[in-house]
C-alpha positions as YAML, in Angstrom:
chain: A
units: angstrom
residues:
- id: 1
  name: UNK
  ca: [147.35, 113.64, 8.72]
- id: 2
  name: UNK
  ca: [147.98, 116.07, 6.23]
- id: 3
  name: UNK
  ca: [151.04, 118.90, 7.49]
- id: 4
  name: UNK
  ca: [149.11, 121.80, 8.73]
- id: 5
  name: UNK
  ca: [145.70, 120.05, 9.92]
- id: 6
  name: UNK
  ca: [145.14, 119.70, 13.81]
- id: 7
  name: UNK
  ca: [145.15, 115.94, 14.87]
- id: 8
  name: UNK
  ca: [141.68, 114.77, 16.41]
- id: 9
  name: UNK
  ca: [142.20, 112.78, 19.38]
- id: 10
  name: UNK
  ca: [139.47, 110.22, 19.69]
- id: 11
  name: UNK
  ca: [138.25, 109.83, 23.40]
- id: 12
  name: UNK
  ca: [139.24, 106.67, 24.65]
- id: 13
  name: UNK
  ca: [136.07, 106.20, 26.68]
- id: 14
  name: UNK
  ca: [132.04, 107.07, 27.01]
- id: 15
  name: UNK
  ca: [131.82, 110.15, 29.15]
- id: 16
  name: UNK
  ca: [130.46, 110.25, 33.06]
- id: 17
  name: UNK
  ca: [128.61, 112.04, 34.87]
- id: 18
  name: UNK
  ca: [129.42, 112.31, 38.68]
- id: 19
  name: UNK
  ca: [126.12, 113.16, 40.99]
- id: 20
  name: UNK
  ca: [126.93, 115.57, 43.90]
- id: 21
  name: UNK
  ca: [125.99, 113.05, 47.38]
- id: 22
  name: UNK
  ca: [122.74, 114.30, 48.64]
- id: 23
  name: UNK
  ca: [122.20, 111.15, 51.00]
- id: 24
  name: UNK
  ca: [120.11, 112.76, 54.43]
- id: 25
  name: UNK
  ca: [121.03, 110.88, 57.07]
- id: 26
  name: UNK
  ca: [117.75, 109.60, 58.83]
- id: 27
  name: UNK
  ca: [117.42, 110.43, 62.65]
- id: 28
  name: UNK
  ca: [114.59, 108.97, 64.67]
- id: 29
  name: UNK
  ca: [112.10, 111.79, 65.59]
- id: 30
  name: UNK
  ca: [112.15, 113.19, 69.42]
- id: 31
  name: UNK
  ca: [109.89, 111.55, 71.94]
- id: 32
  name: UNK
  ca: [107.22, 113.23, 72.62]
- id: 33
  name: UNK
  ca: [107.42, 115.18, 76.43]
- id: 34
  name: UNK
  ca: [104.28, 113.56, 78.87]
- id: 35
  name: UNK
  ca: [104.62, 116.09, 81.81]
- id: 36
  name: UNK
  ca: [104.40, 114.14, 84.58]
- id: 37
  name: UNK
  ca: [101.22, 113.58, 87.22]
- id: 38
  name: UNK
  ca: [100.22, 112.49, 90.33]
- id: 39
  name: UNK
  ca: [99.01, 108.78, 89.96]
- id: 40
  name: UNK
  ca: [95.93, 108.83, 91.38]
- id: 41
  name: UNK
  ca: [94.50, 112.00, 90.19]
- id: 42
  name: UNK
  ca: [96.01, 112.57, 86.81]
- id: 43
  name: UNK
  ca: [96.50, 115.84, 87.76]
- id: 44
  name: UNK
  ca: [100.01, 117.52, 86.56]
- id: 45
  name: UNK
  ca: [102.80, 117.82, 88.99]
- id: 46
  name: UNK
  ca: [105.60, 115.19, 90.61]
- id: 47
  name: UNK
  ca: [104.86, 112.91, 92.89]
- id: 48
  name: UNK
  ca: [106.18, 112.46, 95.88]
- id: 49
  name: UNK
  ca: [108.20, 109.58, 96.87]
- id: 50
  name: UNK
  ca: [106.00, 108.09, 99.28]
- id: 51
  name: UNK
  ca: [103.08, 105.77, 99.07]
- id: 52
  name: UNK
  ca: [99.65, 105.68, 99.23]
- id: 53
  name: UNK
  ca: [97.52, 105.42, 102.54]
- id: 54
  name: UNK
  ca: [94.16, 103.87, 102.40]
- id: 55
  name: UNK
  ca: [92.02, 105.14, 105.74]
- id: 56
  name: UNK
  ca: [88.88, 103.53, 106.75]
- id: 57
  name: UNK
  ca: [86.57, 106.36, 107.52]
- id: 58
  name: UNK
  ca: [83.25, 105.96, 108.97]
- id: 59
  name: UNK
  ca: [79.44, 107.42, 107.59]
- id: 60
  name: UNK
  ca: [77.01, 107.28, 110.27]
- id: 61
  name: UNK
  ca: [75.12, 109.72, 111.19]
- id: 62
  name: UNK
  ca: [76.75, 109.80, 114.38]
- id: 63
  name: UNK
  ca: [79.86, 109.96, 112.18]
- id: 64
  name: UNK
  ca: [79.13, 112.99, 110.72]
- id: 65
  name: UNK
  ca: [80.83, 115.69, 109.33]
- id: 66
  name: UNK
  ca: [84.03, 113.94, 108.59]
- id: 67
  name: UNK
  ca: [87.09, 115.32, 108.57]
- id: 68
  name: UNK
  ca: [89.68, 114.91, 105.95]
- id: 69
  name: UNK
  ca: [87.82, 113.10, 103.43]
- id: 70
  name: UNK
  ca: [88.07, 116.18, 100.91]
- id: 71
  name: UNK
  ca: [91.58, 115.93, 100.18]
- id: 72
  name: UNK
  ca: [91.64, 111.96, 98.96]
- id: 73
  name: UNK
  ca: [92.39, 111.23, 96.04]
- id: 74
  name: UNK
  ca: [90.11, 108.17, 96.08]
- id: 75
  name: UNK
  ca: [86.82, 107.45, 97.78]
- id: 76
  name: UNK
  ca: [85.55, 104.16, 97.77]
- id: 77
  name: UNK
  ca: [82.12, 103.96, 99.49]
- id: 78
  name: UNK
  ca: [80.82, 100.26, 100.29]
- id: 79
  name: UNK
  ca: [77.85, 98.66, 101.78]
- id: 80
  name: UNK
  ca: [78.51, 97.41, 105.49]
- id: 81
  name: UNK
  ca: [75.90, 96.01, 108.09]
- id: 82
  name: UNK
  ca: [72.37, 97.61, 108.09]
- id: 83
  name: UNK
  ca: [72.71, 98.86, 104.53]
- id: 84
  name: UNK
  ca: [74.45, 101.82, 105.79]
- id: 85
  name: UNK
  ca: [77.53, 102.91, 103.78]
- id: 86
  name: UNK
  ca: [81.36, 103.27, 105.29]
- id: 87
  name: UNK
  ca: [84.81, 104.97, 103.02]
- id: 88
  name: UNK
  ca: [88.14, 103.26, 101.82]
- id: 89
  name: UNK
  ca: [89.51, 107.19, 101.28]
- id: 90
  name: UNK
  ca: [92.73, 106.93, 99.98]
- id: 91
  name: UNK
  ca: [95.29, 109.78, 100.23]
- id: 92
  name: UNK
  ca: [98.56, 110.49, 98.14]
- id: 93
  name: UNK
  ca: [98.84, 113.89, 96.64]
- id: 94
  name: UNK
  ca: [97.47, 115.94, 98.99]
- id: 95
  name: UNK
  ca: [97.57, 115.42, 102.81]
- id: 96
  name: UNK
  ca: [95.48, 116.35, 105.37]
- id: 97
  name: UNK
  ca: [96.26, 117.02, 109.34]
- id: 98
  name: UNK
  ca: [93.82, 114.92, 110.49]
- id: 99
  name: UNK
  ca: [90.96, 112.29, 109.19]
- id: 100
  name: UNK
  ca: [88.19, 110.86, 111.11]
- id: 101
  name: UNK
  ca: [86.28, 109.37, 112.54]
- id: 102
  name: UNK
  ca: [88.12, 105.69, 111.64]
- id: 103
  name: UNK
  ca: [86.93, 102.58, 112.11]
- id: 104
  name: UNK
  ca: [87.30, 98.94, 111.06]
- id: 105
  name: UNK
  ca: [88.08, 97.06, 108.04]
- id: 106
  name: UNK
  ca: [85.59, 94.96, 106.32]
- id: 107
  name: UNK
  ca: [86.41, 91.98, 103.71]
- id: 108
  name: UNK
  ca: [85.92, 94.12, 100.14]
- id: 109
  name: UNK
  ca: [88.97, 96.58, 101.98]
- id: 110
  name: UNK
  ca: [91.72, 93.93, 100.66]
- id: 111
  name: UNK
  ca: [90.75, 93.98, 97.16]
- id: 112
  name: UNK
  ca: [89.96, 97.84, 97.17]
- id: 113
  name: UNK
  ca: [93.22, 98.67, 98.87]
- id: 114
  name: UNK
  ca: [95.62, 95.49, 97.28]
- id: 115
  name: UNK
  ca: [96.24, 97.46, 93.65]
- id: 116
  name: UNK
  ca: [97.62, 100.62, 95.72]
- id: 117
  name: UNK
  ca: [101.00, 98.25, 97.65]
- id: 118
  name: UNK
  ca: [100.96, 100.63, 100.39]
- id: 119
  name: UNK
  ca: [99.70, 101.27, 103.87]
- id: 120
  name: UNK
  ca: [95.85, 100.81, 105.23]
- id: 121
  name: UNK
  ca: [94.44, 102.29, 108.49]
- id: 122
  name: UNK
  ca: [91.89, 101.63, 110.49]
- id: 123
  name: UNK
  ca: [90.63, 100.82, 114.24]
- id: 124
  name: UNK
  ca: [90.32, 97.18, 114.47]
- id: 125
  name: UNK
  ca: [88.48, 94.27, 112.58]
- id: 126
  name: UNK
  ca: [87.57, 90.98, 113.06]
- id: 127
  name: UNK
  ca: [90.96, 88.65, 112.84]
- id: 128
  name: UNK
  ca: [90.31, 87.18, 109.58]
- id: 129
  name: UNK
  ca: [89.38, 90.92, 107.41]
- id: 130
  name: UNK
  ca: [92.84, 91.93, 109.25]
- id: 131
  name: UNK
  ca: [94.67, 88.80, 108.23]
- id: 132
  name: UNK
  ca: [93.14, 89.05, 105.42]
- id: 133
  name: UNK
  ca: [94.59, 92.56, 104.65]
- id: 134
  name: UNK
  ca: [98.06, 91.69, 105.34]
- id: 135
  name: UNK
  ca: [97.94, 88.62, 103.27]
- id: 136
  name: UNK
  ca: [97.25, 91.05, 100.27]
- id: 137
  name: UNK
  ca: [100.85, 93.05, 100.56]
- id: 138
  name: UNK
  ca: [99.29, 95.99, 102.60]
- id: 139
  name: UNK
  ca: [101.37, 97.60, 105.51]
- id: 140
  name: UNK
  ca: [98.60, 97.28, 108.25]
- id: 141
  name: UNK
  ca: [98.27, 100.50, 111.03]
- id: 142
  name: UNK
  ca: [95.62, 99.23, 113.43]
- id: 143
  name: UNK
  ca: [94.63, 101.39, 116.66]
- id: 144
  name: UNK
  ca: [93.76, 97.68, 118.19]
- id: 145
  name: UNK
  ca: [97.38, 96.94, 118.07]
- id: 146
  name: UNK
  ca: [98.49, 100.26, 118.96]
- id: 147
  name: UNK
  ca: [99.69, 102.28, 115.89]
- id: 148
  name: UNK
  ca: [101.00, 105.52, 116.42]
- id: 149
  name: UNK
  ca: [98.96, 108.56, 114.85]
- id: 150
  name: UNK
  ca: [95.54, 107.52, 116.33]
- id: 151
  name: UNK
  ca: [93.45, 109.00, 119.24]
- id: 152
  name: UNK
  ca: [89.90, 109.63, 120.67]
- id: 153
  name: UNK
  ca: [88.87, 112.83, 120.22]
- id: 154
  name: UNK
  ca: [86.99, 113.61, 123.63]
- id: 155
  name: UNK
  ca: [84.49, 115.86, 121.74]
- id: 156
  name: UNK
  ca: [82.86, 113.26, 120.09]
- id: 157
  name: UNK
  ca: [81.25, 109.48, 121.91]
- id: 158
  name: UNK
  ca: [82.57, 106.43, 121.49]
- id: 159
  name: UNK
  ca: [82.75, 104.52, 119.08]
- id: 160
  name: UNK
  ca: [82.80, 107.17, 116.27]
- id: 161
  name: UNK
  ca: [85.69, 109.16, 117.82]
- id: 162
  name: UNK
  ca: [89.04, 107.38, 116.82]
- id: 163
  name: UNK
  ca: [91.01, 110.36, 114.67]
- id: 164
  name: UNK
  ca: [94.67, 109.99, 113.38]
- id: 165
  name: UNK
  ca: [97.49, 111.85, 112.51]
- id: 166
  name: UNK
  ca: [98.60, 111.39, 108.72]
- id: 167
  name: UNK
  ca: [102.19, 112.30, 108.91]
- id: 168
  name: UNK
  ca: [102.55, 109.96, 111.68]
- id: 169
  name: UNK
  ca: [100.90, 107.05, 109.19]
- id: 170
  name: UNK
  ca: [103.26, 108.19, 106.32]
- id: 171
  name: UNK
  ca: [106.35, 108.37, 108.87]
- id: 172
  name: UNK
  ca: [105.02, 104.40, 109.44]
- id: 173
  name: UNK
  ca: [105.71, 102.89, 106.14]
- id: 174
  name: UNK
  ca: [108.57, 100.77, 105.67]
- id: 175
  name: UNK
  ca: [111.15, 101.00, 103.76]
- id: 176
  name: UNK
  ca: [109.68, 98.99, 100.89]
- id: 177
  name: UNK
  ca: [107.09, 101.53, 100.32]
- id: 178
  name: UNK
  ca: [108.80, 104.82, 100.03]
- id: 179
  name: UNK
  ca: [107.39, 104.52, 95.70]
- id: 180
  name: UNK
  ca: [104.66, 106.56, 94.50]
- id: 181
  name: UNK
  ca: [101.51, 104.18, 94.22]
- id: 182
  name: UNK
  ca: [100.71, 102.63, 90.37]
- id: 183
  name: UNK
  ca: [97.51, 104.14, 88.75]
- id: 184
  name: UNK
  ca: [93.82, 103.02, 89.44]
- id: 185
  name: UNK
  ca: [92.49, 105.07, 86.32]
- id: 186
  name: UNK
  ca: [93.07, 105.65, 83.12]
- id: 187
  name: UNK
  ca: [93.03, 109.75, 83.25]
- id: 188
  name: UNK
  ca: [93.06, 112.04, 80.14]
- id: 189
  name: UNK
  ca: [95.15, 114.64, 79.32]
- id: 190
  name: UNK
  ca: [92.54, 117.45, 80.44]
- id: 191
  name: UNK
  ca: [89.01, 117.55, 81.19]
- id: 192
  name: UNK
  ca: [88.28, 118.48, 77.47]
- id: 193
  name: UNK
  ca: [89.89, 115.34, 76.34]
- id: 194
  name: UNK
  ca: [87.95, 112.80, 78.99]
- id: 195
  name: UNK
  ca: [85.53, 110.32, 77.56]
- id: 196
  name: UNK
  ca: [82.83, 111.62, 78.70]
- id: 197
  name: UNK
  ca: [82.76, 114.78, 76.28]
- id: 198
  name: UNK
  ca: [80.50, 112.93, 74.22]
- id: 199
  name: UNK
  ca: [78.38, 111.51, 76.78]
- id: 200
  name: UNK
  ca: [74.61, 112.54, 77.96]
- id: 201
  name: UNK
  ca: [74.31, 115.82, 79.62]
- id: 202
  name: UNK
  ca: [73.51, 115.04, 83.70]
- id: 203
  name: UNK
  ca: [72.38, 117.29, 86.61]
- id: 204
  name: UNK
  ca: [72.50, 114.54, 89.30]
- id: 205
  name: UNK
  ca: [73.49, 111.01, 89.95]
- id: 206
  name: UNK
  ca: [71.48, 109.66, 92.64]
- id: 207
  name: UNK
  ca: [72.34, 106.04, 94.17]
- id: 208
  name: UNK
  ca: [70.69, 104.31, 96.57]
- id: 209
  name: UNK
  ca: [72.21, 101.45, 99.18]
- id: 210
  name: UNK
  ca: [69.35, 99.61, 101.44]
- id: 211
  name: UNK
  ca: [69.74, 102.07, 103.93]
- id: 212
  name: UNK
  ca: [71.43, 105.30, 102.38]
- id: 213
  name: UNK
  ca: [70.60, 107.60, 99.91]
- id: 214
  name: UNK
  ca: [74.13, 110.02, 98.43]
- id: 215
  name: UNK
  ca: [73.32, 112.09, 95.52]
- id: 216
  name: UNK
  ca: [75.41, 113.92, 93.41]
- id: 217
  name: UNK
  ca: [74.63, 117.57, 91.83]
- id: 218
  name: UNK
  ca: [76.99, 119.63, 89.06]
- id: 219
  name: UNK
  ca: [77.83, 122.59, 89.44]
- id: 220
  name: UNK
  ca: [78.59, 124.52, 86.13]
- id: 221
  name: UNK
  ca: [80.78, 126.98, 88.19]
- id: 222
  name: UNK
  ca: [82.85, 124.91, 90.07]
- id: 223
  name: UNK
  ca: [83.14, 122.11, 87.57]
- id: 224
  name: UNK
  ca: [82.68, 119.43, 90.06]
- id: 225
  name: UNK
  ca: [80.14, 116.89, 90.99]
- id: 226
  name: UNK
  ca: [78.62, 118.07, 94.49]
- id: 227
  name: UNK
  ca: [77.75, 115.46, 96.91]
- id: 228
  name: UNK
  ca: [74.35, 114.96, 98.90]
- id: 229
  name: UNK
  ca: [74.02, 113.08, 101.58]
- id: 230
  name: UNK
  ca: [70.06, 111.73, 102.41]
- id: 231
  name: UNK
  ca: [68.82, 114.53, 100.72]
- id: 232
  name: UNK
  ca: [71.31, 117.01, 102.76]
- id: 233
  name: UNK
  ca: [74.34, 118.82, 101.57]
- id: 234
  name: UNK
  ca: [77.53, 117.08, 102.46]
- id: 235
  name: UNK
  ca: [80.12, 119.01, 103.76]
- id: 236
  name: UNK
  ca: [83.67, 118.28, 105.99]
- id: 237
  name: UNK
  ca: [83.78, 119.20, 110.08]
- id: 238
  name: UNK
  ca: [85.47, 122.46, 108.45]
- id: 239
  name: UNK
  ca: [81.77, 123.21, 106.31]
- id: 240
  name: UNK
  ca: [83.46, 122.72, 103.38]
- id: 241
  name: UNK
  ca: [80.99, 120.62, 100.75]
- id: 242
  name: UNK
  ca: [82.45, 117.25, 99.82]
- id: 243
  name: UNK
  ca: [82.78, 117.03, 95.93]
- id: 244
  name: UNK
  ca: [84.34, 115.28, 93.18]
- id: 245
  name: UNK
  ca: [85.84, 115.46, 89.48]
- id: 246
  name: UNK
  ca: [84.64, 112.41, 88.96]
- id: 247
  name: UNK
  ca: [81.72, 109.77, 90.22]
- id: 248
  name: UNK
  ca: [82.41, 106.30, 89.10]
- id: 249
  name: UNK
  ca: [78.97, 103.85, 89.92]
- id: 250
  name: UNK
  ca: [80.07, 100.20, 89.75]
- id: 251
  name: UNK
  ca: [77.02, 98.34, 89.85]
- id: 252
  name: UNK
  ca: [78.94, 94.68, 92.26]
- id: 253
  name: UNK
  ca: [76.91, 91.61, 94.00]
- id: 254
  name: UNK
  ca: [77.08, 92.08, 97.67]
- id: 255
  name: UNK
  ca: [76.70, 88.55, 99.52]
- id: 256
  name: UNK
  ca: [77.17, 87.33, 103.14]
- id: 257
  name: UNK
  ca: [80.60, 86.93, 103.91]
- id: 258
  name: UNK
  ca: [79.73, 84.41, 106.72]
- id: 259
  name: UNK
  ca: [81.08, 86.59, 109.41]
- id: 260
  name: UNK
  ca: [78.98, 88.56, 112.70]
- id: 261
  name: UNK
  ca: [79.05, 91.87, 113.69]
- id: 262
  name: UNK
  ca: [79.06, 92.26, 117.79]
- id: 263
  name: UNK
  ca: [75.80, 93.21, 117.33]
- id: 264
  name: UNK
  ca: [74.81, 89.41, 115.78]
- id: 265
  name: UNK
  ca: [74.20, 91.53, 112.44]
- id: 266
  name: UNK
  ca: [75.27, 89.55, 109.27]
- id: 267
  name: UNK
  ca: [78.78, 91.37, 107.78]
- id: 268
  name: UNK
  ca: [78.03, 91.81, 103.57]
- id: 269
  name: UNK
  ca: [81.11, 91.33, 101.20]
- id: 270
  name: UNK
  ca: [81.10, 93.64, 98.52]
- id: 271
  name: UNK
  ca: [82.67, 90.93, 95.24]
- id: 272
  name: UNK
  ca: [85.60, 93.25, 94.15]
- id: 273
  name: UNK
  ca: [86.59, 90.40, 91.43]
- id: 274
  name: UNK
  ca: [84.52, 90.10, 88.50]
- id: 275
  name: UNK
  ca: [83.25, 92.75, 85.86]
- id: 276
  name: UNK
  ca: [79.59, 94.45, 86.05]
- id: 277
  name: UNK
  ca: [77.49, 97.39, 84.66]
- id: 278
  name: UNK
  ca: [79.38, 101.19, 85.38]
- id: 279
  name: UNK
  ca: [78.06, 104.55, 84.96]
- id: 280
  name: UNK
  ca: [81.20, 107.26, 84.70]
- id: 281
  name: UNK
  ca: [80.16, 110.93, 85.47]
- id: 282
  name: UNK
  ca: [82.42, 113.76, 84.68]
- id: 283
  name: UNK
  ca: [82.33, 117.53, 83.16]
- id: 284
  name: UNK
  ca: [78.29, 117.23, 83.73]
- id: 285
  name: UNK
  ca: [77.91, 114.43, 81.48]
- id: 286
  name: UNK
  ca: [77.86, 110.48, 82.15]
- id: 287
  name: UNK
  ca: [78.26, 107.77, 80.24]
- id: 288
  name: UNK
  ca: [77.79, 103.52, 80.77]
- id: 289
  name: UNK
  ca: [80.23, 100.68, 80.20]
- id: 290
  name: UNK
  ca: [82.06, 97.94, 82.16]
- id: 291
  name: UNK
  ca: [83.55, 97.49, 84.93]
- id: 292
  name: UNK
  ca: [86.51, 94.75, 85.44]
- id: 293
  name: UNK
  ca: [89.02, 93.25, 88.00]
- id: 294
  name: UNK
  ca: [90.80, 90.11, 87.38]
- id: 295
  name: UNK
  ca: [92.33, 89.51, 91.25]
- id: 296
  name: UNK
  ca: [92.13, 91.52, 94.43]
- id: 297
  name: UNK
  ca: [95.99, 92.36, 93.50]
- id: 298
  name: UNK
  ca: [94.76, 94.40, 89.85]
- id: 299
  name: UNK
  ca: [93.69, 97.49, 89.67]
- id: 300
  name: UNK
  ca: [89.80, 98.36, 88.38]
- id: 301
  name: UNK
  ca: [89.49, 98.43, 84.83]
- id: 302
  name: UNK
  ca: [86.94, 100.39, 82.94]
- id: 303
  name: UNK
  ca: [85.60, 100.15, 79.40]
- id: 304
  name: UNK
  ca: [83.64, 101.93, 77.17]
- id: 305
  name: UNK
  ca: [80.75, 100.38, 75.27]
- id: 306
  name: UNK
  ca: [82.91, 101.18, 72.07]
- id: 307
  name: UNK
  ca: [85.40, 98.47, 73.82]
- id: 308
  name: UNK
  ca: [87.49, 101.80, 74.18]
- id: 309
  name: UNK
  ca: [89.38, 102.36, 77.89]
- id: 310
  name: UNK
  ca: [87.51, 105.10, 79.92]
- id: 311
  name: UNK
  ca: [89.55, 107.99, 80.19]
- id: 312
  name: UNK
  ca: [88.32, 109.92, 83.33]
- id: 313
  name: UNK
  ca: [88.87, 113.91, 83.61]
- id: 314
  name: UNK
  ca: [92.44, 114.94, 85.68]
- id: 315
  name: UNK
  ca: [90.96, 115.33, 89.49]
- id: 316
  name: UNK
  ca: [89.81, 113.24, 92.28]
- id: 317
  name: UNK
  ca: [87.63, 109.89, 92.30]
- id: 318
  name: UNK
  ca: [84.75, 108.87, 94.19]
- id: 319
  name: UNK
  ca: [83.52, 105.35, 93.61]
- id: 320
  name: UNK
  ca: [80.30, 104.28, 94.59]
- id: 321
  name: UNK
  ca: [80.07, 100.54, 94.68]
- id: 322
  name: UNK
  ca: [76.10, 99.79, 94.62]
- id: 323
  name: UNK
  ca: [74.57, 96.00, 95.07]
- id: 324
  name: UNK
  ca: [72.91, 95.18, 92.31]
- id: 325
  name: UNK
  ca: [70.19, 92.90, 93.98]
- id: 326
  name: UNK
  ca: [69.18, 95.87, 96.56]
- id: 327
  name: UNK
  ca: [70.78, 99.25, 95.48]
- id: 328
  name: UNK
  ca: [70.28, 101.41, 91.98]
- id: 329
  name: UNK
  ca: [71.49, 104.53, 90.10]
- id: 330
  name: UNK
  ca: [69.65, 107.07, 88.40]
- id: 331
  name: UNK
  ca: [71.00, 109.51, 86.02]
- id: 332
  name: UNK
  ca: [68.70, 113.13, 85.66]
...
């Protein structure tokens, strides 16, 4: 270059530009919290370690008022000889003194009480129902063979006076059954989220068995279904009425089971295996769809007629399993 002229430098390369590092490491959103609930009801809290006990309780009128039967969880109510109805009540959550009157075990009890793996109580039965019952995993308290926790109460005649003690039937369970029970139901988060909200408003579900008539009323202030019994209000030996969250009518075929009451009466076997018609009442409304249960060892599955799983309302169960040849529902 000429002397006295700045030398240009020419750049030996393109120029770069360098981008800050903005990378957001990705991190796996939290799981969402499920508060936990008691297995059988759906109804928040955390269960107990102990199982659940499945008493057969009887519904006479000679039987009548029970005691205990408003604190199970479950209530299954079955046809037995006569067309008269007896309970599988099964407790878990919330335990009562004493429950009575008990009697014996029928076939249907093995596939109503297999699902639950824990203990089932009741007076006697004929050797194969109580076979029968073992053979399906249940811990078996008879008062035949002398379990502990049962008694005559001397107020009341023979045969509808055997009581028990359920502490002593939960201090009975062996140590493989110490586990809270698996679910039954499918339960919703709260009664506003149960399918039923957008089912057909109801006043009373009324079933009839060949010879027994329950009934069930709702009551708007108590938000439970309120149960009738031939026409009667139903209450405990306390006078407290017998009521329910929810009513689950399973419409099953009943057929002879082969076996003979004392009496010479044939003993019906309520099919627990199979599917059928069901009408699910809860929060005053009811709605239809299927009922299904693949062995005696499953639990009940039901189904919506959208093919959706029926989510019941948090709260206790009674199921009402009606013949279809001789029994009926009516919603009103």
């Amino acid at each position: 270059s000429c002397a006295g002229e700045p030398e240009v430098i020419q750049p030996t390369s393109e120029p770069t530009t360098v981008q800050p590092d903005v990378t957001v490491e990705k991190v796996a959103p939290p799981e969402p919290v499920i508060p936990p609930t008691w297995p059988l009801t759906g109804v928040a809290g955390t269960p107990e370690a102990r199982p659940a006990v499945a008493v057969k309780i009887e519904n006479s009128r000679e039987s009548r008022p029970q005691t205990g039967l408003d604190s199970a969880d479950i209530v299954w109510e079955e046809m037995v000889e006569g067309g008269i109805t007896r309970f599988n009540a099964v407790y878990n959550s919330t335990i009562p003194e004493t429950v009575g009157p008990i009697r014996s075990v029928r076939p249907m009890d093995a596939g109503i009480a297999a699902p639950l793996g824990g203990l089932i109580v009741f007076s006697g039965g004929q050797p194969q129902f109580v076979a029968a019952m073992r053979a399906a995993g249940l811990q078996v308290l008879s008062n035949d063979e002398g379990a502990a926790g049962m008694y005559r109460d001397s107020g009341r005649r023979a045969p509808h006076n055997v009581y028990g003690t359920m502490a002593d039937f939960f201090a009975a369970a062996d140590s493989t059954r110490i586990s809270p029970p698996p679910a039954q139901f499918a339960f919703a988060t709260s009664a506003d989220q149960a399918s039923t909200v957008g089912g057909i408003p109801a006043t009373r579900v009324a079933v009839t068995f060949p010879s027994s008539t329950p009934s069930w009323d709702w009551d708007e202030a108590s938000g439970r279904w309120l149960r009738n019994e031939g026409g009667a209000q139903a209450v405990t030996a306390a006078g407290d009425r017998l009521s329910a969250t929810n009513v689950v009518v399973m419409r099953v075929e009943v057929r002879d089971s082969g076996a003979k009451d004392p009496a010479g009466n044939s003993v019906p076997e309520t099919v627990m295996v199979g599917s059928g018609e069901v009408t699910v009442a809860s929060g005053g409304k009811t709605i239809t769809g299927t009922w299904t249960k693949n062995s005696d060892g499953e639990p009940v599955v039901l189904t919506g007629a959208d093919g959706a799983p029926i989510q019941l309302a948090p709260g206790n169960v009674w199921v009402e399993l009606v013949p279809t040849s001789n029994g009926s529902v009516s919603v009103s």
